[in-house]
Structures are given as structure tokens and as C-alpha cells.
Amino acid sequence: MRIDPAGMDAAQLYKLLTGIVVPRPIAWVTTVGADGVVNAAPFSAFTFVSNKPPMILISVGRIDGRRKDTSRNIFAAKSFVVNIVSEALLPLAHASSAPYAPHESETEILGIELAPSERVRAPRIARSLVQMECVLHSSVEYGSEGSEAIVGEVVCFHVDDAIIDNGKIDQRRLAPVARLGGPTYATLGELLNMPGYFG
């Protein structure tokens, strides 16, 4: 099948791309609004862009041309926290993706336990095995729909001791969840070790 993107709308292209670019790690982002309301939302357009200084990127789209609570809060506070979603936390992370109003806190409604951060205002999700406190570094807007690639510098890592093995993170113990197309997720499944050049 040959597909010409020129004749497709934004929703059709989103479905196509999220079915192709898989699996995608999930950044469960916590922010705080000017009114003190804590927001928690998962984003699966997420990666790191620099190791020194450590910097991560999330892509946040818009709804009907308006910024989502997450991006509004990030630009106002200049900071945020990325929490990694493990298998045990998937039901809560998925539920937090519902369209809550700006004055509604997903963490309060869903009973998500929080922990204070050390370097930024937004709290961490206490049960997440990895939490990264970030300060806003930069952002770039892409496309006609106003999607923003937001880059944050990690100023503090919180990693559960239980997932550390010989100085490295044991992915099996972390049990991260990846997003596929639509409401479908994937776990690590079988791990394939290939001798080679990757560290």
C-alpha cells in the first residue's frame, strides 16, 4: 500500500505514526499550575537528547489549538518531573490520560501518592521507580497543529535501590511499559542480547 500524507488530516496521520513508531517509552509528567493544582499526564513521544548534561525531550500536542495543562504548567514554572511507568503503575498512568479539567488534579482524583521534589516545585510520583526532576531548557514548535518538543535538563535523578544491579539499572526489575497504537501497551517480553558496540 502506498500512502500519501498530503491527503490525510492530523488525526489520521497521528494514528498512522503511532502505529509505526513503536514501542515508545512513556514519560509520566507531573507539573504544578499557578493555582497549586498538581497535574499528572503520560506522554509517549519521549526520549533523551543529551547525556551531559542529562537532557530529556517530550513532545506535547495541543487540543483544538490550545496548550495542554502540562505544557502550560511547564512554561509557567520552568520545571517538571518525569516519572517512569512500570507495569504496576500502568492502570493509574492510563487513567490519568483522561481529559480532566485544568482545576482537577489527576493525582487527587486517582489517589496517586506523591513525594516532594528536591530541586523543582512539581512533586514526584512516589511509587515510580525512576523519577527525574527537570528544569526547562528549550522548546521548539513543529507542524501546523502546534506540537511542541520540550527539552528539560535533569537536575536530580531518583532511582529505587531495588532496580540497581552492579551500578546499572536492571530493566527487568524496572519493568517499564511502552505505548503502542491506540490504547495498547507492551511490556519488555523477551530480551535479545547482541554482542557488539553498544555500551
PDB file of C-alpha atoms in Angstrom:
ATOM      1  CA  MET A   1       0.000   0.000   0.000  1.00  0.00           C
ATOM      2  CA  ARG A   2       1.258   3.459  -0.906  1.00  0.00           C
ATOM      3  CA  ILE A   3       0.121   6.253   1.426  1.00  0.00           C
ATOM      4  CA  ASP A   4       0.288   9.939   0.505  1.00  0.00           C
ATOM      5  CA  PRO A   5       0.279  12.033   3.704  1.00  0.00           C
ATOM      6  CA  ALA A   6      -0.791  15.151   1.784  1.00  0.00           C
ATOM      7  CA  GLY A   7      -4.393  13.937   1.700  1.00  0.00           C
ATOM      8  CA  MET A   8      -4.607  12.961   5.375  1.00  0.00           C
ATOM      9  CA  ASP A   9      -5.762  15.039   8.329  1.00  0.00           C
ATOM     10  CA  ALA A  10      -3.922  15.356  11.642  1.00  0.00           C
ATOM     11  CA  ALA A  11      -5.886  12.583  13.374  1.00  0.00           C
ATOM     12  CA  GLN A  12      -5.274  10.106  10.546  1.00  0.00           C
ATOM     13  CA  LEU A  13      -1.555  10.889  10.499  1.00  0.00           C
ATOM     14  CA  TYR A  14      -1.349  10.527  14.278  1.00  0.00           C
ATOM     15  CA  LYS A  15      -2.876   7.060  14.115  1.00  0.00           C
ATOM     16  CA  LEU A  16      -0.514   6.061  11.311  1.00  0.00           C
ATOM     17  CA  LEU A  17       2.628   7.348  13.025  1.00  0.00           C
ATOM     18  CA  THR A  18       1.782   5.924  16.438  1.00  0.00           C
ATOM     19  CA  GLY A  19       1.247   2.553  14.814  1.00  0.00           C
ATOM     20  CA  ILE A  20       4.613   2.703  13.067  1.00  0.00           C
ATOM     21  CA  VAL A  21       6.897   4.301  15.654  1.00  0.00           C
ATOM     22  CA  VAL A  22       6.687   1.573  18.283  1.00  0.00           C
ATOM     23  CA  PRO A  23       7.318   0.777  21.050  1.00  0.00           C
ATOM     24  CA  ARG A  24       7.549   4.191  22.690  1.00  0.00           C
ATOM     25  CA  PRO A  25       8.653   4.770  26.303  1.00  0.00           C
ATOM     26  CA  ILE A  26       6.219   6.696  28.487  1.00  0.00           C
ATOM     27  CA  ALA A  27       7.037   9.878  30.376  1.00  0.00           C
ATOM     28  CA  TRP A  28       4.512  10.307  33.189  1.00  0.00           C
ATOM     29  CA  VAL A  29       4.900  14.043  33.711  1.00  0.00           C
ATOM     30  CA  THR A  30       3.970  15.853  36.898  1.00  0.00           C
ATOM     31  CA  THR A  31       3.616  19.620  36.963  1.00  0.00           C
ATOM     32  CA  VAL A  32       2.026  22.250  39.190  1.00  0.00           C
ATOM     33  CA  GLY A  33      -0.282  25.016  37.992  1.00  0.00           C
ATOM     34  CA  ALA A  34      -0.249  28.593  39.214  1.00  0.00           C
ATOM     35  CA  ASP A  35      -3.208  27.663  41.436  1.00  0.00           C
ATOM     36  CA  GLY A  36      -1.209  24.866  43.073  1.00  0.00           C
ATOM     37  CA  VAL A  37      -3.118  22.065  41.343  1.00  0.00           C
ATOM     38  CA  VAL A  38      -0.872  19.071  40.604  1.00  0.00           C
ATOM     39  CA  ASN A  39      -1.218  17.655  37.094  1.00  0.00           C
ATOM     40  CA  ALA A  40      -0.087  14.173  36.046  1.00  0.00           C
ATOM     41  CA  ALA A  41      -0.210  13.108  32.403  1.00  0.00           C
ATOM     42  CA  PRO A  42       1.514  10.411  30.318  1.00  0.00           C
ATOM     43  CA  PHE A  43       3.334  11.215  27.065  1.00  0.00           C
ATOM     44  CA  SER A  44       4.752   8.579  24.750  1.00  0.00           C
ATOM     45  CA  ALA A  45       6.742  10.858  22.469  1.00  0.00           C
ATOM     46  CA  PHE A  46       9.688  10.788  24.859  1.00  0.00           C
ATOM     47  CA  THR A  47      13.442  10.249  24.638  1.00  0.00           C
ATOM     48  CA  PHE A  48      16.753  11.672  25.832  1.00  0.00           C
ATOM     49  CA  VAL A  49      18.744  14.109  23.722  1.00  0.00           C
ATOM     50  CA  SER A  50      21.943  14.610  25.730  1.00  0.00           C
ATOM     51  CA  ASN A  51      23.843  12.646  28.356  1.00  0.00           C
ATOM     52  CA  LYS A  52      25.978  15.528  29.709  1.00  0.00           C
ATOM     53  CA  PRO A  53      24.213  17.487  30.858  1.00  0.00           C
ATOM     54  CA  PRO A  54      21.411  14.928  31.005  1.00  0.00           C
ATOM     55  CA  MET A  55      18.503  16.219  28.947  1.00  0.00           C
ATOM     56  CA  ILE A  56      15.216  14.599  28.010  1.00  0.00           C
ATOM     57  CA  LEU A  57      12.588  15.550  25.418  1.00  0.00           C
ATOM     58  CA  ILE A  58       8.826  15.177  25.442  1.00  0.00           C
ATOM     59  CA  SER A  59       6.524  16.160  22.600  1.00  0.00           C
ATOM     60  CA  VAL A  60       3.273  17.734  23.762  1.00  0.00           C
ATOM     61  CA  GLY A  61       0.479  18.363  21.280  1.00  0.00           C
ATOM     62  CA  ARG A  62      -2.412  20.792  21.544  1.00  0.00           C
ATOM     63  CA  ILE A  63      -6.149  20.313  21.834  1.00  0.00           C
ATOM     64  CA  ASP A  64      -8.186  22.492  19.462  1.00  0.00           C
ATOM     65  CA  GLY A  65      -5.174  24.806  19.185  1.00  0.00           C
ATOM     66  CA  ARG A  66      -4.841  25.211  22.967  1.00  0.00           C
ATOM     67  CA  ARG A  67      -1.877  24.091  25.033  1.00  0.00           C
ATOM     68  CA  LYS A  68      -2.469  21.171  27.359  1.00  0.00           C
ATOM     69  CA  ASP A  69      -2.219  21.665  31.130  1.00  0.00           C
ATOM     70  CA  THR A  70       1.211  20.016  31.134  1.00  0.00           C
ATOM     71  CA  SER A  71       2.841  22.415  28.696  1.00  0.00           C
ATOM     72  CA  ARG A  72       1.140  25.469  30.203  1.00  0.00           C
ATOM     73  CA  ASN A  73       2.438  24.481  33.630  1.00  0.00           C
ATOM     74  CA  ILE A  74       5.938  23.729  32.328  1.00  0.00           C
ATOM     75  CA  PHE A  75       6.278  27.118  30.654  1.00  0.00           C
ATOM     76  CA  ALA A  76       4.938  28.919  33.713  1.00  0.00           C
ATOM     77  CA  ALA A  77       7.039  27.093  36.329  1.00  0.00           C
ATOM     78  CA  LYS A  78      10.049  26.385  34.066  1.00  0.00           C
ATOM     79  CA  SER A  79      10.252  22.892  35.520  1.00  0.00           C
ATOM     80  CA  PHE A  80       8.596  19.471  35.680  1.00  0.00           C
ATOM     81  CA  VAL A  81       9.179  15.864  36.750  1.00  0.00           C
ATOM     82  CA  VAL A  82       9.302  12.801  34.507  1.00  0.00           C
ATOM     83  CA  ASN A  83       8.249   9.603  36.271  1.00  0.00           C
ATOM     84  CA  ILE A  84       8.801   6.231  34.583  1.00  0.00           C
ATOM     85  CA  VAL A  85       5.764   3.976  34.238  1.00  0.00           C
ATOM     86  CA  SER A  86       6.315   0.409  35.409  1.00  0.00           C
ATOM     87  CA  GLU A  87       3.818  -2.413  34.899  1.00  0.00           C
ATOM     88  CA  ALA A  88       2.343  -1.975  38.364  1.00  0.00           C
ATOM     89  CA  LEU A  89       1.593   1.688  37.666  1.00  0.00           C
ATOM     90  CA  LEU A  90       0.087   1.293  34.194  1.00  0.00           C
ATOM     91  CA  PRO A  91      -3.587   1.354  35.293  1.00  0.00           C
ATOM     92  CA  LEU A  92      -3.063   4.675  37.100  1.00  0.00           C
ATOM     93  CA  ALA A  93      -0.969   6.189  34.304  1.00  0.00           C
ATOM     94  CA  HIS A  94      -3.556   5.172  31.721  1.00  0.00           C
ATOM     95  CA  ALA A  95      -6.392   6.589  33.829  1.00  0.00           C
ATOM     96  CA  SER A  96      -4.517   9.896  34.173  1.00  0.00           C
ATOM     97  CA  SER A  97      -4.677  10.358  30.393  1.00  0.00           C
ATOM     98  CA  ALA A  98      -8.414  11.112  30.598  1.00  0.00           C
ATOM     99  CA  PRO A  99      -9.461  14.695  29.747  1.00  0.00           C
ATOM    100  CA  TYR A 100      -9.596  16.228  33.213  1.00  0.00           C
ATOM    101  CA  ALA A 101     -10.347  19.936  33.580  1.00  0.00           C
ATOM    102  CA  PRO A 102      -7.438  22.253  34.481  1.00  0.00           C
ATOM    103  CA  HIS A 103      -8.764  22.741  38.037  1.00  0.00           C
ATOM    104  CA  GLU A 104      -8.953  18.970  38.581  1.00  0.00           C
ATOM    105  CA  SER A 105      -5.914  17.127  39.894  1.00  0.00           C
ATOM    106  CA  GLU A 106      -5.423  13.646  38.473  1.00  0.00           C
ATOM    107  CA  THR A 107      -3.299  12.747  41.471  1.00  0.00           C
ATOM    108  CA  GLU A 108      -6.079  13.642  43.923  1.00  0.00           C
ATOM    109  CA  ILE A 109      -8.887  12.059  41.916  1.00  0.00           C
ATOM    110  CA  LEU A 110      -6.985   8.821  41.302  1.00  0.00           C
ATOM    111  CA  GLY A 111      -5.297   8.656  44.704  1.00  0.00           C
ATOM    112  CA  ILE A 112      -1.772   8.818  43.290  1.00  0.00           C
ATOM    113  CA  GLU A 113       0.716   9.132  46.149  1.00  0.00           C
ATOM    114  CA  LEU A 114       3.195  11.985  45.757  1.00  0.00           C
ATOM    115  CA  ALA A 115       6.617  12.774  47.192  1.00  0.00           C
ATOM    116  CA  PRO A 116       8.254  16.222  47.332  1.00  0.00           C
ATOM    117  CA  SER A 117      10.987  17.020  44.863  1.00  0.00           C
ATOM    118  CA  GLU A 118      14.332  18.443  45.925  1.00  0.00           C
ATOM    119  CA  ARG A 119      15.110  20.911  43.128  1.00  0.00           C
ATOM    120  CA  VAL A 120      11.793  21.727  41.430  1.00  0.00           C
ATOM    121  CA  ARG A 121       8.282  22.692  42.550  1.00  0.00           C
ATOM    122  CA  ALA A 122       6.403  19.782  40.989  1.00  0.00           C
ATOM    123  CA  PRO A 123       6.158  16.667  43.156  1.00  0.00           C
ATOM    124  CA  ARG A 124       7.256  13.170  42.164  1.00  0.00           C
ATOM    125  CA  ILE A 125       5.043  10.111  41.873  1.00  0.00           C
ATOM    126  CA  ALA A 126       6.124   8.202  44.957  1.00  0.00           C
ATOM    127  CA  ARG A 127       5.663   4.671  43.583  1.00  0.00           C
ATOM    128  CA  SER A 128       7.549   5.326  40.355  1.00  0.00           C
ATOM    129  CA  LEU A 129      10.891   3.501  40.449  1.00  0.00           C
ATOM    130  CA  VAL A 130      12.644   6.278  38.496  1.00  0.00           C
ATOM    131  CA  GLN A 131      11.878   9.987  38.767  1.00  0.00           C
ATOM    132  CA  MET A 132      13.727  12.799  37.036  1.00  0.00           C
ATOM    133  CA  GLU A 133      13.453  16.370  38.230  1.00  0.00           C
ATOM    134  CA  CYS A 134      13.842  18.674  35.232  1.00  0.00           C
ATOM    135  CA  VAL A 135      14.227  22.370  34.564  1.00  0.00           C
ATOM    136  CA  LEU A 136      13.039  23.744  31.239  1.00  0.00           C
ATOM    137  CA  HIS A 137      15.905  24.100  28.782  1.00  0.00           C
ATOM    138  CA  SER A 138      14.182  24.920  25.490  1.00  0.00           C
ATOM    139  CA  SER A 139      11.227  24.204  23.244  1.00  0.00           C
ATOM    140  CA  VAL A 140      10.555  24.139  19.527  1.00  0.00           C
ATOM    141  CA  GLU A 141       7.158  24.167  17.874  1.00  0.00           C
ATOM    142  CA  TYR A 142       6.596  21.822  14.953  1.00  0.00           C
ATOM    143  CA  GLY A 143       3.872  21.384  12.354  1.00  0.00           C
ATOM    144  CA  SER A 144       0.546  23.063  11.704  1.00  0.00           C
ATOM    145  CA  GLU A 145      -1.041  21.664  14.886  1.00  0.00           C
ATOM    146  CA  GLY A 146       1.370  23.380  17.282  1.00  0.00           C
ATOM    147  CA  SER A 147       3.073  20.317  18.764  1.00  0.00           C
ATOM    148  CA  GLU A 148       5.948  21.399  20.997  1.00  0.00           C
ATOM    149  CA  ALA A 149       9.162  19.495  21.569  1.00  0.00           C
ATOM    150  CA  ILE A 150      10.035  20.407  25.148  1.00  0.00           C
ATOM    151  CA  VAL A 151      13.553  19.749  26.399  1.00  0.00           C
ATOM    152  CA  GLY A 152      14.299  19.595  30.096  1.00  0.00           C
ATOM    153  CA  GLU A 153      17.640  19.281  31.843  1.00  0.00           C
ATOM    154  CA  VAL A 154      17.595  16.648  34.557  1.00  0.00           C
ATOM    155  CA  VAL A 155      18.859  18.264  37.751  1.00  0.00           C
ATOM    156  CA  CYS A 156      18.144  15.317  40.043  1.00  0.00           C
ATOM    157  CA  PHE A 157      17.595  11.590  39.481  1.00  0.00           C
ATOM    158  CA  HIS A 158      15.711   9.437  41.984  1.00  0.00           C
ATOM    159  CA  VAL A 159      16.260   5.715  41.324  1.00  0.00           C
ATOM    160  CA  ASP A 160      14.917   2.967  43.575  1.00  0.00           C
ATOM    161  CA  ASP A 161      17.770   0.914  45.031  1.00  0.00           C
ATOM    162  CA  ALA A 162      15.849  -2.274  44.243  1.00  0.00           C
ATOM    163  CA  ILE A 163      16.380  -1.882  40.496  1.00  0.00           C
ATOM    164  CA  ILE A 164      20.144  -1.244  40.666  1.00  0.00           C
ATOM    165  CA  ASP A 165      22.409  -4.171  39.846  1.00  0.00           C
ATOM    166  CA  ASN A 166      26.173  -3.720  39.767  1.00  0.00           C
ATOM    167  CA  GLY A 167      25.822   0.019  39.215  1.00  0.00           C
ATOM    168  CA  LYS A 168      23.368  -0.297  36.331  1.00  0.00           C
ATOM    169  CA  ILE A 169      19.595  -0.226  36.088  1.00  0.00           C
ATOM    170  CA  ASP A 170      18.137  -3.704  35.733  1.00  0.00           C
ATOM    171  CA  GLN A 171      15.384  -3.293  33.140  1.00  0.00           C
ATOM    172  CA  ARG A 172      13.654  -6.483  34.268  1.00  0.00           C
ATOM    173  CA  ARG A 173      13.262  -5.071  37.764  1.00  0.00           C
ATOM    174  CA  LEU A 174      12.188  -1.706  36.408  1.00  0.00           C
ATOM    175  CA  ALA A 175       9.542  -3.476  34.250  1.00  0.00           C
ATOM    176  CA  PRO A 176       8.861  -0.429  32.069  1.00  0.00           C
ATOM    177  CA  VAL A 177       5.777  -0.220  29.884  1.00  0.00           C
ATOM    178  CA  ALA A 178       5.805   1.022  26.294  1.00  0.00           C
ATOM    179  CA  ARG A 179       2.983   2.563  24.297  1.00  0.00           C
ATOM    180  CA  LEU A 180       1.846   1.105  21.008  1.00  0.00           C
ATOM    181  CA  GLY A 181      -1.041   2.339  18.849  1.00  0.00           C
ATOM    182  CA  GLY A 182      -4.297   3.423  20.471  1.00  0.00           C
ATOM    183  CA  PRO A 183      -4.949   2.083  23.994  1.00  0.00           C
ATOM    184  CA  THR A 184      -2.438  -0.738  23.538  1.00  0.00           C
ATOM    185  CA  TYR A 185       0.720  -1.162  25.591  1.00  0.00           C
ATOM    186  CA  ALA A 186       3.658  -3.565  25.618  1.00  0.00           C
ATOM    187  CA  THR A 187       5.934  -4.960  28.309  1.00  0.00           C
ATOM    188  CA  LEU A 188       9.557  -5.945  27.792  1.00  0.00           C
ATOM    189  CA  GLY A 189       8.801  -9.506  26.734  1.00  0.00           C
ATOM    190  CA  GLU A 190      11.810 -11.475  25.566  1.00  0.00           C
ATOM    191  CA  LEU A 191      15.143  -9.655  25.800  1.00  0.00           C
ATOM    192  CA  LEU A 192      17.654 -10.211  22.993  1.00  0.00           C
ATOM    193  CA  ASN A 193      21.321  -9.708  23.802  1.00  0.00           C
ATOM    194  CA  MET A 194      23.536  -8.938  20.802  1.00  0.00           C
ATOM    195  CA  PRO A 195      27.308  -8.670  21.382  1.00  0.00           C
ATOM    196  CA  GLY A 196      28.613  -5.526  19.798  1.00  0.00           C
ATOM    197  CA  TYR A 197      29.484  -1.909  20.267  1.00  0.00           C
ATOM    198  CA  PHE A 198      26.661  -0.539  22.362  1.00  0.00           C
ATOM    199  CA  GLY A 199      27.602   0.196  25.984  1.00  0.00           C
TER     200      GLY A 199
END
